[in-house]
CSV table of C-alpha atoms in Angstrom, one decimal:
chain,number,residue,atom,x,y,z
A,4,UNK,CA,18.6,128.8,193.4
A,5,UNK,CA,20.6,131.0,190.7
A,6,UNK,CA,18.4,131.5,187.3
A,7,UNK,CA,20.5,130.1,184.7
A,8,UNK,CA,21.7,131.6,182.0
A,9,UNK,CA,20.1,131.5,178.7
A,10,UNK,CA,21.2,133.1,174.9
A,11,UNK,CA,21.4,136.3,174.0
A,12,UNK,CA,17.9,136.9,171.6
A,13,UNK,CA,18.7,136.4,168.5
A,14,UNK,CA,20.8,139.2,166.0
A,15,UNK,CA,21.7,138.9,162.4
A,16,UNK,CA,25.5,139.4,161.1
A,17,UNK,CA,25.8,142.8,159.5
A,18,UNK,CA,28.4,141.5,157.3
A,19,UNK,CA,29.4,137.9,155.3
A,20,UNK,CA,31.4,137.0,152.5
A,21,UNK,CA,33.6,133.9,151.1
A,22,UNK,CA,37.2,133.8,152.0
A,23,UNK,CA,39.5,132.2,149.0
A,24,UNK,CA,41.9,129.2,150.2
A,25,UNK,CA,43.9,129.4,147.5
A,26,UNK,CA,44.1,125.4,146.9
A,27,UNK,CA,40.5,124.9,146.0
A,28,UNK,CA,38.0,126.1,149.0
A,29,UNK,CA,35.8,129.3,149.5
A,30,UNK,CA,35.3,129.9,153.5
A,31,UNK,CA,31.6,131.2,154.2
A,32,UNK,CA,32.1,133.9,157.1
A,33,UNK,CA,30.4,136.3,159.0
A,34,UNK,CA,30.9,138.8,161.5
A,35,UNK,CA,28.1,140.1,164.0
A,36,UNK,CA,27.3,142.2,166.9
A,37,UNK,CA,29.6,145.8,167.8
A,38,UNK,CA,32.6,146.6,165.0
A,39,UNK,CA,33.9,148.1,168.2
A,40,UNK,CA,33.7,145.4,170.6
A,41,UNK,CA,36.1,143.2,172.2
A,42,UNK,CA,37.6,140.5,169.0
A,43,UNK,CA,36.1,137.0,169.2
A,44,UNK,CA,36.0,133.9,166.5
A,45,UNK,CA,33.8,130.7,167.0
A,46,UNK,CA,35.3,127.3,165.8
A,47,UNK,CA,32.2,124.9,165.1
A,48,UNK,CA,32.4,120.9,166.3
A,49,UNK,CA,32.5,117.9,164.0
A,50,UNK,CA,34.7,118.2,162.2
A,51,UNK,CA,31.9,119.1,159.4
A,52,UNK,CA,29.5,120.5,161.7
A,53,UNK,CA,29.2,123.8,160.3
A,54,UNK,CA,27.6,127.2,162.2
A,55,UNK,CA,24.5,127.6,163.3
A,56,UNK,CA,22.3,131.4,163.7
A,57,UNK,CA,22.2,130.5,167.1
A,58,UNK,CA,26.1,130.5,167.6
A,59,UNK,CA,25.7,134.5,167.6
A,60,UNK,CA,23.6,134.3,170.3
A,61,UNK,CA,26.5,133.0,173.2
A,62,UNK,CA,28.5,136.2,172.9
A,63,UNK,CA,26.7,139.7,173.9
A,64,UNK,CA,26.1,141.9,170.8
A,65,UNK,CA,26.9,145.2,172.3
A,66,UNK,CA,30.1,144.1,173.8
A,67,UNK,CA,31.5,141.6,171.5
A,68,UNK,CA,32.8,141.5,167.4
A,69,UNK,CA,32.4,138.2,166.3
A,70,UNK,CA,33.8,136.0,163.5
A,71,UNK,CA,31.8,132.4,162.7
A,72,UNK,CA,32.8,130.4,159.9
A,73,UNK,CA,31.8,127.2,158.0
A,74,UNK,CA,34.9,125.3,158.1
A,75,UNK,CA,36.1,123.8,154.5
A,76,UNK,CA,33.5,121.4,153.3
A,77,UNK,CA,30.6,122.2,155.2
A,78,UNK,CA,27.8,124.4,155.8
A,79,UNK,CA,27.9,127.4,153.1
A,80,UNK,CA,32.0,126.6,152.8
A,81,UNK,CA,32.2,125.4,148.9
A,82,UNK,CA,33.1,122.8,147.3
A,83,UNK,CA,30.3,120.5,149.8
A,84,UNK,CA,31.8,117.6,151.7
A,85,UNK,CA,35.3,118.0,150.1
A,86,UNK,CA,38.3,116.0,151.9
A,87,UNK,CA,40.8,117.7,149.8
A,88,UNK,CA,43.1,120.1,151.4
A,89,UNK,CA,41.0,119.8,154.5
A,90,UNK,CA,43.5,118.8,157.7
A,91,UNK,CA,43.4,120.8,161.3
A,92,UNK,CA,46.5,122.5,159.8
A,93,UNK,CA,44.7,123.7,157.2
A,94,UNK,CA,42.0,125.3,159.0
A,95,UNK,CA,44.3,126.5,161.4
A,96,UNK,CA,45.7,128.8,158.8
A,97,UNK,CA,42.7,129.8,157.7
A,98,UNK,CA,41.6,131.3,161.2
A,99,UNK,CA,44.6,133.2,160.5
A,100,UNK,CA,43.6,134.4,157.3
A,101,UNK,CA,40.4,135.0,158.7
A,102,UNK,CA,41.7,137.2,161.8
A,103,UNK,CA,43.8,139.1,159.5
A,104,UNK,CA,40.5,139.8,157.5
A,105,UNK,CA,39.2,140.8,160.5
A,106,UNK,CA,41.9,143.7,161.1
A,107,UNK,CA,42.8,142.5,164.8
A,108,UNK,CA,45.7,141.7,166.4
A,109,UNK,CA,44.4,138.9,168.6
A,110,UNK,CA,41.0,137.5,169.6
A,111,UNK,CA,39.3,135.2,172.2
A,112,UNK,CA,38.7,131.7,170.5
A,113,UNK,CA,35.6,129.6,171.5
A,114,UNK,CA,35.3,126.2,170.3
A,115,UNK,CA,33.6,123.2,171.5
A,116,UNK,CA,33.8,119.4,170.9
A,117,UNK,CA,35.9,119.3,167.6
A,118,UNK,CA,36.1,123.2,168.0
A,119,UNK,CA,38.0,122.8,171.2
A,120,UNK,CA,40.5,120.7,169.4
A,121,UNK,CA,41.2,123.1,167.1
A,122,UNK,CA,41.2,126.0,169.3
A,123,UNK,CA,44.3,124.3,171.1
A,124,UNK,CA,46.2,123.8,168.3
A,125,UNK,CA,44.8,127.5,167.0
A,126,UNK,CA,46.3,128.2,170.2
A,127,UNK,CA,49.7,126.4,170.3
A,128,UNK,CA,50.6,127.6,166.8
A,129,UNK,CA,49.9,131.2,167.3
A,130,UNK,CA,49.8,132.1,170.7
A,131,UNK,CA,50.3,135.4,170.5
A,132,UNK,CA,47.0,135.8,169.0
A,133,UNK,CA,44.8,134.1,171.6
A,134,UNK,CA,43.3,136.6,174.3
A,135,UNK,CA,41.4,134.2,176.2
A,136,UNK,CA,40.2,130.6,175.3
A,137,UNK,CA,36.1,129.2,176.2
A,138,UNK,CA,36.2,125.5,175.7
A,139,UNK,CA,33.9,122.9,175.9
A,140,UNK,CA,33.4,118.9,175.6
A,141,UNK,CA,36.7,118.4,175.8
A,142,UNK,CA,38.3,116.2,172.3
A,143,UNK,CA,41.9,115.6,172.7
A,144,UNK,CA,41.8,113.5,169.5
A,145,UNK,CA,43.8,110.4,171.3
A,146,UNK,CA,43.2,106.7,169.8
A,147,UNK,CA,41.5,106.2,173.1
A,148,UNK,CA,39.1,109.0,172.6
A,149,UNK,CA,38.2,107.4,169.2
A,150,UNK,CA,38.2,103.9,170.1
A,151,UNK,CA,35.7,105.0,173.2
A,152,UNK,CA,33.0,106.6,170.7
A,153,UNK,CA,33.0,104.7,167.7
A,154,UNK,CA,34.5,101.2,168.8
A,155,UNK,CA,33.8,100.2,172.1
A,156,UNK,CA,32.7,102.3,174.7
A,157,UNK,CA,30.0,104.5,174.2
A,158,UNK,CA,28.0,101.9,172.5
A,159,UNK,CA,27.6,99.8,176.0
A,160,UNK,CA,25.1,103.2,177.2
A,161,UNK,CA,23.3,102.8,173.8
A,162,UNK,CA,23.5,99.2,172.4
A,163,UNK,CA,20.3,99.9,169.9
A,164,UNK,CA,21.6,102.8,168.9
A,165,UNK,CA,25.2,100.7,168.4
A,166,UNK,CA,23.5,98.2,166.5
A,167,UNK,CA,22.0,100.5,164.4
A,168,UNK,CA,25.0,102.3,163.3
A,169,UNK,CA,27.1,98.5,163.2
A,170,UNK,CA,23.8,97.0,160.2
A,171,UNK,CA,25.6,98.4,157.3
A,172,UNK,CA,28.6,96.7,158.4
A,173,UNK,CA,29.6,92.7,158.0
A,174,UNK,CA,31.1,90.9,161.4
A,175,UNK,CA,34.5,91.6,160.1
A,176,UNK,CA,34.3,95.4,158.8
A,177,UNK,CA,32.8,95.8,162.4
A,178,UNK,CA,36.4,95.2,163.7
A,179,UNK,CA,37.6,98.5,162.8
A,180,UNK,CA,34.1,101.0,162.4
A,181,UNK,CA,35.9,104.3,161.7
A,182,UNK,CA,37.7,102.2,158.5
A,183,UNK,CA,34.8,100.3,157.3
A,184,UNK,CA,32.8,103.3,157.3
A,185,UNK,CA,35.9,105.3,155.4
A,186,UNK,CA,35.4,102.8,152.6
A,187,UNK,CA,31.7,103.6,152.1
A,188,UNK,CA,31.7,106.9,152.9
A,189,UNK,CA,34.2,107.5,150.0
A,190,UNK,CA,32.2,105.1,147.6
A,191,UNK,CA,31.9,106.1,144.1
A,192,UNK,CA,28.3,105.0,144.9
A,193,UNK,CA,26.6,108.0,145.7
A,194,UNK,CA,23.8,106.0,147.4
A,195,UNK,CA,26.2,104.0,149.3
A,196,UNK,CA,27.6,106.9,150.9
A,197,UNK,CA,24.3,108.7,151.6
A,198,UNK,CA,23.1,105.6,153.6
A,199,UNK,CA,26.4,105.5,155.7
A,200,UNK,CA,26.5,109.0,156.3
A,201,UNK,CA,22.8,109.2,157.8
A,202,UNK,CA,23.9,106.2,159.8
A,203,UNK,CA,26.5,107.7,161.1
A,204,UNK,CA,25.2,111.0,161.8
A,205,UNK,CA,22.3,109.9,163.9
A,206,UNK,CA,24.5,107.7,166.2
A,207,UNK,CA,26.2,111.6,166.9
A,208,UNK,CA,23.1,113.1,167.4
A,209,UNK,CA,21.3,110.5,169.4
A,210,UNK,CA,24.2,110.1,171.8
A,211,UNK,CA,25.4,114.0,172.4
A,212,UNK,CA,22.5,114.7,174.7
A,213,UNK,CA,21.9,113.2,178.4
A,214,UNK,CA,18.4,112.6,177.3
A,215,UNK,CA,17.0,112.0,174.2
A,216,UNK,CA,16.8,115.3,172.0
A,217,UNK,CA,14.3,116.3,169.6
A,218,UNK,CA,16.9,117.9,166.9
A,219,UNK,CA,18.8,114.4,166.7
A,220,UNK,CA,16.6,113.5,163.3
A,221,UNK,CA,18.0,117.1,161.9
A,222,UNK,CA,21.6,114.7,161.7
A,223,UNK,CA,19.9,113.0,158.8
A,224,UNK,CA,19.7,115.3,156.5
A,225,UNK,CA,21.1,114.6,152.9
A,226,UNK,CA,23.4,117.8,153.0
A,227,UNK,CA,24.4,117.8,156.3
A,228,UNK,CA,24.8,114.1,157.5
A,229,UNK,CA,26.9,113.8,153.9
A,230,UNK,CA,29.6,116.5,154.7
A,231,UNK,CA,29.1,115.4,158.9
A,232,UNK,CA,30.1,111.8,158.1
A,233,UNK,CA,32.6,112.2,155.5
A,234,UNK,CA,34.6,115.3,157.0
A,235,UNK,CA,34.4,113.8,160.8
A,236,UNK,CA,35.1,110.2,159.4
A,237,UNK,CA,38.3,112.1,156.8
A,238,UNK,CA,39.3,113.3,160.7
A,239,UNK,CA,39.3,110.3,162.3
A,240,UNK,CA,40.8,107.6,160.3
A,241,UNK,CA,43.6,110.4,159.8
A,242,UNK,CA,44.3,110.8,163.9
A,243,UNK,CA,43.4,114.6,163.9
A,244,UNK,CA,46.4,115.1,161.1
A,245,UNK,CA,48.4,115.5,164.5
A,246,UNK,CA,52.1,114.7,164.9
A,247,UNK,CA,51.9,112.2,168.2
A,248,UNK,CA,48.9,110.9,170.3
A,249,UNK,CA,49.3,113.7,173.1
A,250,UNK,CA,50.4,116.4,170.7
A,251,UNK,CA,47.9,118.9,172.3
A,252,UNK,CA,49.0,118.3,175.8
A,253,UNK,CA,52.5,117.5,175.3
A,254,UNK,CA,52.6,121.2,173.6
A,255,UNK,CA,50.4,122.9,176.3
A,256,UNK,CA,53.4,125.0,178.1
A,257,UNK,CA,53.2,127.7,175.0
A,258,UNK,CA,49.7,128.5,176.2
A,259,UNK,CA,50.0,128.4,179.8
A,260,UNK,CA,49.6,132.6,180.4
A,261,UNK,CA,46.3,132.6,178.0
A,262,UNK,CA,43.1,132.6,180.5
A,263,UNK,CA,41.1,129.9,179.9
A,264,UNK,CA,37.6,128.5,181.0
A,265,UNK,CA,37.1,124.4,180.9
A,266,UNK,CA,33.5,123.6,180.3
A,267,UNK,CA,32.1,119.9,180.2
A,268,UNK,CA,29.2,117.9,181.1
A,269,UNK,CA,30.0,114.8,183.4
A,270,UNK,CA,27.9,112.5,181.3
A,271,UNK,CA,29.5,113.5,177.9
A,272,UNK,CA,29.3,109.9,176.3
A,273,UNK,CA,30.9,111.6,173.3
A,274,UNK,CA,34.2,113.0,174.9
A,275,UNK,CA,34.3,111.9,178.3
A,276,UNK,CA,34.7,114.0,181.7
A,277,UNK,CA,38.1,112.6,182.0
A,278,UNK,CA,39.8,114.8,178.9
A,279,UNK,CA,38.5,117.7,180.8
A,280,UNK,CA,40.0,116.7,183.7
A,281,UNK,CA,43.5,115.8,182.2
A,282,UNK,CA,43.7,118.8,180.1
A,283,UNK,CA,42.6,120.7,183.4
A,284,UNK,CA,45.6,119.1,185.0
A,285,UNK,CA,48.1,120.3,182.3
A,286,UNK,CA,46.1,123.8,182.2
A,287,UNK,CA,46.4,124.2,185.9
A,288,UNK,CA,45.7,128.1,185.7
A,289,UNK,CA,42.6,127.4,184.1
A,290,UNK,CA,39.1,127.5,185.4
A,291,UNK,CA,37.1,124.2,185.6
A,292,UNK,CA,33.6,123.3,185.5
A,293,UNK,CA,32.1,120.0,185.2
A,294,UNK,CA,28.3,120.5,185.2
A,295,UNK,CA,26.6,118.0,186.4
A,296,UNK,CA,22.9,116.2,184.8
A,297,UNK,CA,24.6,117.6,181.6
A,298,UNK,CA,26.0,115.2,178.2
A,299,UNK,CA,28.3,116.9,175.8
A,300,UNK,CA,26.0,119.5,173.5
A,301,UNK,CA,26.0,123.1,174.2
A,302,UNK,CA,22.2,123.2,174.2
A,303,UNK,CA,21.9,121.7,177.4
A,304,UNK,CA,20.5,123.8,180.3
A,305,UNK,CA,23.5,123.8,182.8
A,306,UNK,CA,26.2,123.8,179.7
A,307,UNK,CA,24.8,127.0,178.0
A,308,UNK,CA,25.0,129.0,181.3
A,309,UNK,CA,28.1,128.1,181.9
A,310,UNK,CA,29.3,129.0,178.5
A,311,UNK,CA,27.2,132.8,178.5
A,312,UNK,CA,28.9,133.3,181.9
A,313,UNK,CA,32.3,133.0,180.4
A,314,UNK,CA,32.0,135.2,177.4
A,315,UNK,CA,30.3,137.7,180.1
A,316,UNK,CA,32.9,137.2,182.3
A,317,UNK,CA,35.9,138.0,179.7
A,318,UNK,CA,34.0,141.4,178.0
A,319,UNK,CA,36.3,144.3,179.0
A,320,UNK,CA,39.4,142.1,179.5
């Protein structure tokens, strides 16, 4: 049986700083491993996720340059939990503005979940500047995609957990979750939003493993489950900020001749196995893997090999 895969040990970055939007944010960023090494950025999930040291660690140090980011509103990224000025198109130029700061002329982009959203429309807007694309847990941002996690779909795998999430709500608010929760999440009641935001963070990380996961309380967190909630929840109840519902496919032909690797677990409750498969479809030069005993987080055994085997596989290209 093959030994899979695991992280790289850990390395610090050797350089950070804040990037100025120019319309209100400041962009935490840091670069790590070889100045010399093959160009590579890392788009976090959530939206509102933020980066994580262990990010670093899925791209070989002596053979890779690395940007990571805290997107606006989260993690180091100032001002905390902001919705202002924070759309996909947004960010997207600011992966520009970032690459620029950088001094390269293209780079491989790895995203999962939410980062694998933006990645394809990092992609489809400047695809000139892609070199390769790693995705993983497929998020298409399609009504169906949102109505399956946080309406009906998802919840009939984890009705406690469901229930849970649906007790701040009345019968009718619970007709339309993402929008009820929009309303308390932007309360002027600080409390208010705290308590919804915890709620709805720990639904995420209960649900994101394929068995239970003892990081899932970290979700609760004042800080993070506040700019979690509100900037996924901002996301949501705005369709992804895109134009149509199958904007990402329906635009996929402009990034047809960048090589791409398709990674996703096929009991992702979060973003099903079936958006992998579609965008697989549309992608048809790409290279699939659905790993199976796996749920959507990158932690998971079979995931994370599949992931260091594609940023292994790409060094030198």
């Amino acid at each position: 049986m093959t030994e899979l895969r695991k992280l790289y040990p850990a390395y610090g970055a050797y350089r950070t700083g804040y990037l100025d939007t120019g319309d209100g944010h400041q962009i935490y960023w840091e670069l790590c491993g070889n100045p010399k090494g093959k160009p590579a950025v890392f788009l976090h999930g959530g939206p509102g996720g933020g980066i994580s040291s262990y990010h670093r660690q899925l791209f070989d140090p002596e053979h890779y340059h690395i940007m990571l980011f805290d997107q606006r509103g989260c993690g180091r990224s100032k001002p905390h939990a902001s919705l202002d000025n924070n759309t996909t198109w947004h960010l997207v130029d600011d992966i520009e503005r970032l690459r620029n700061l950088m001094g390269v002329e293209k780079w491989l982009v790895f995203g999962g979940s939410w980062g694998s959203t933006l990645s394809l429309a990092y992609a489809e807007k400047h695809p000139e500047r892609v070199s390769e694309l790693v995705l993983r847990g497929i998020f298409l941002f399609r009504p169906q995609e949102l109505h399956w996690y946080f309406q009906e779909g998802a919840s009939r795998f984890f009705p406690e957990k469901w229930e849970r999430t649906l007790s701040i709500l009345t019968e009718e608010e619970r007709t339309d979750v993402i929008a009820s929760y929009h309303k308390k999440l932007t309360s002027d009641d600080m409390q208010v939003q705290l308590e919804a935001a915890r709620l709805w963070s720990l639904w995420e990380g209960e649900t994101v493993t394929l068995l239970p996961s003892e990081h899932a309380d970290s979700f609760t967190e004042d800080m993070f489950a506040l700019a979690f909630a509100r900037i996924e929840n901002h996301y949501f109840i705005n369709n992804g900020f895109m134009d149509e519902n199958q904007q990402l496919l329906d635009n996929i032909e402009v990034i047809r001749h960048i090589p791409t690797i398709i990674i996703h677990g096929r009991y992702d409750m979060a973003c099903q196995v079936q958006n992998a498969w579609e965008l697989a479809k549309a992608l048809p030069e790409a290279e699939l893997h659905i790993v199976e005993g796996a749920g959507h987080s990158s932690d998971e055994a079979g995931i994370l090999h599949q992931l260091i085997k594609a940023t292994d596989k790409f060094i030198g290209k």
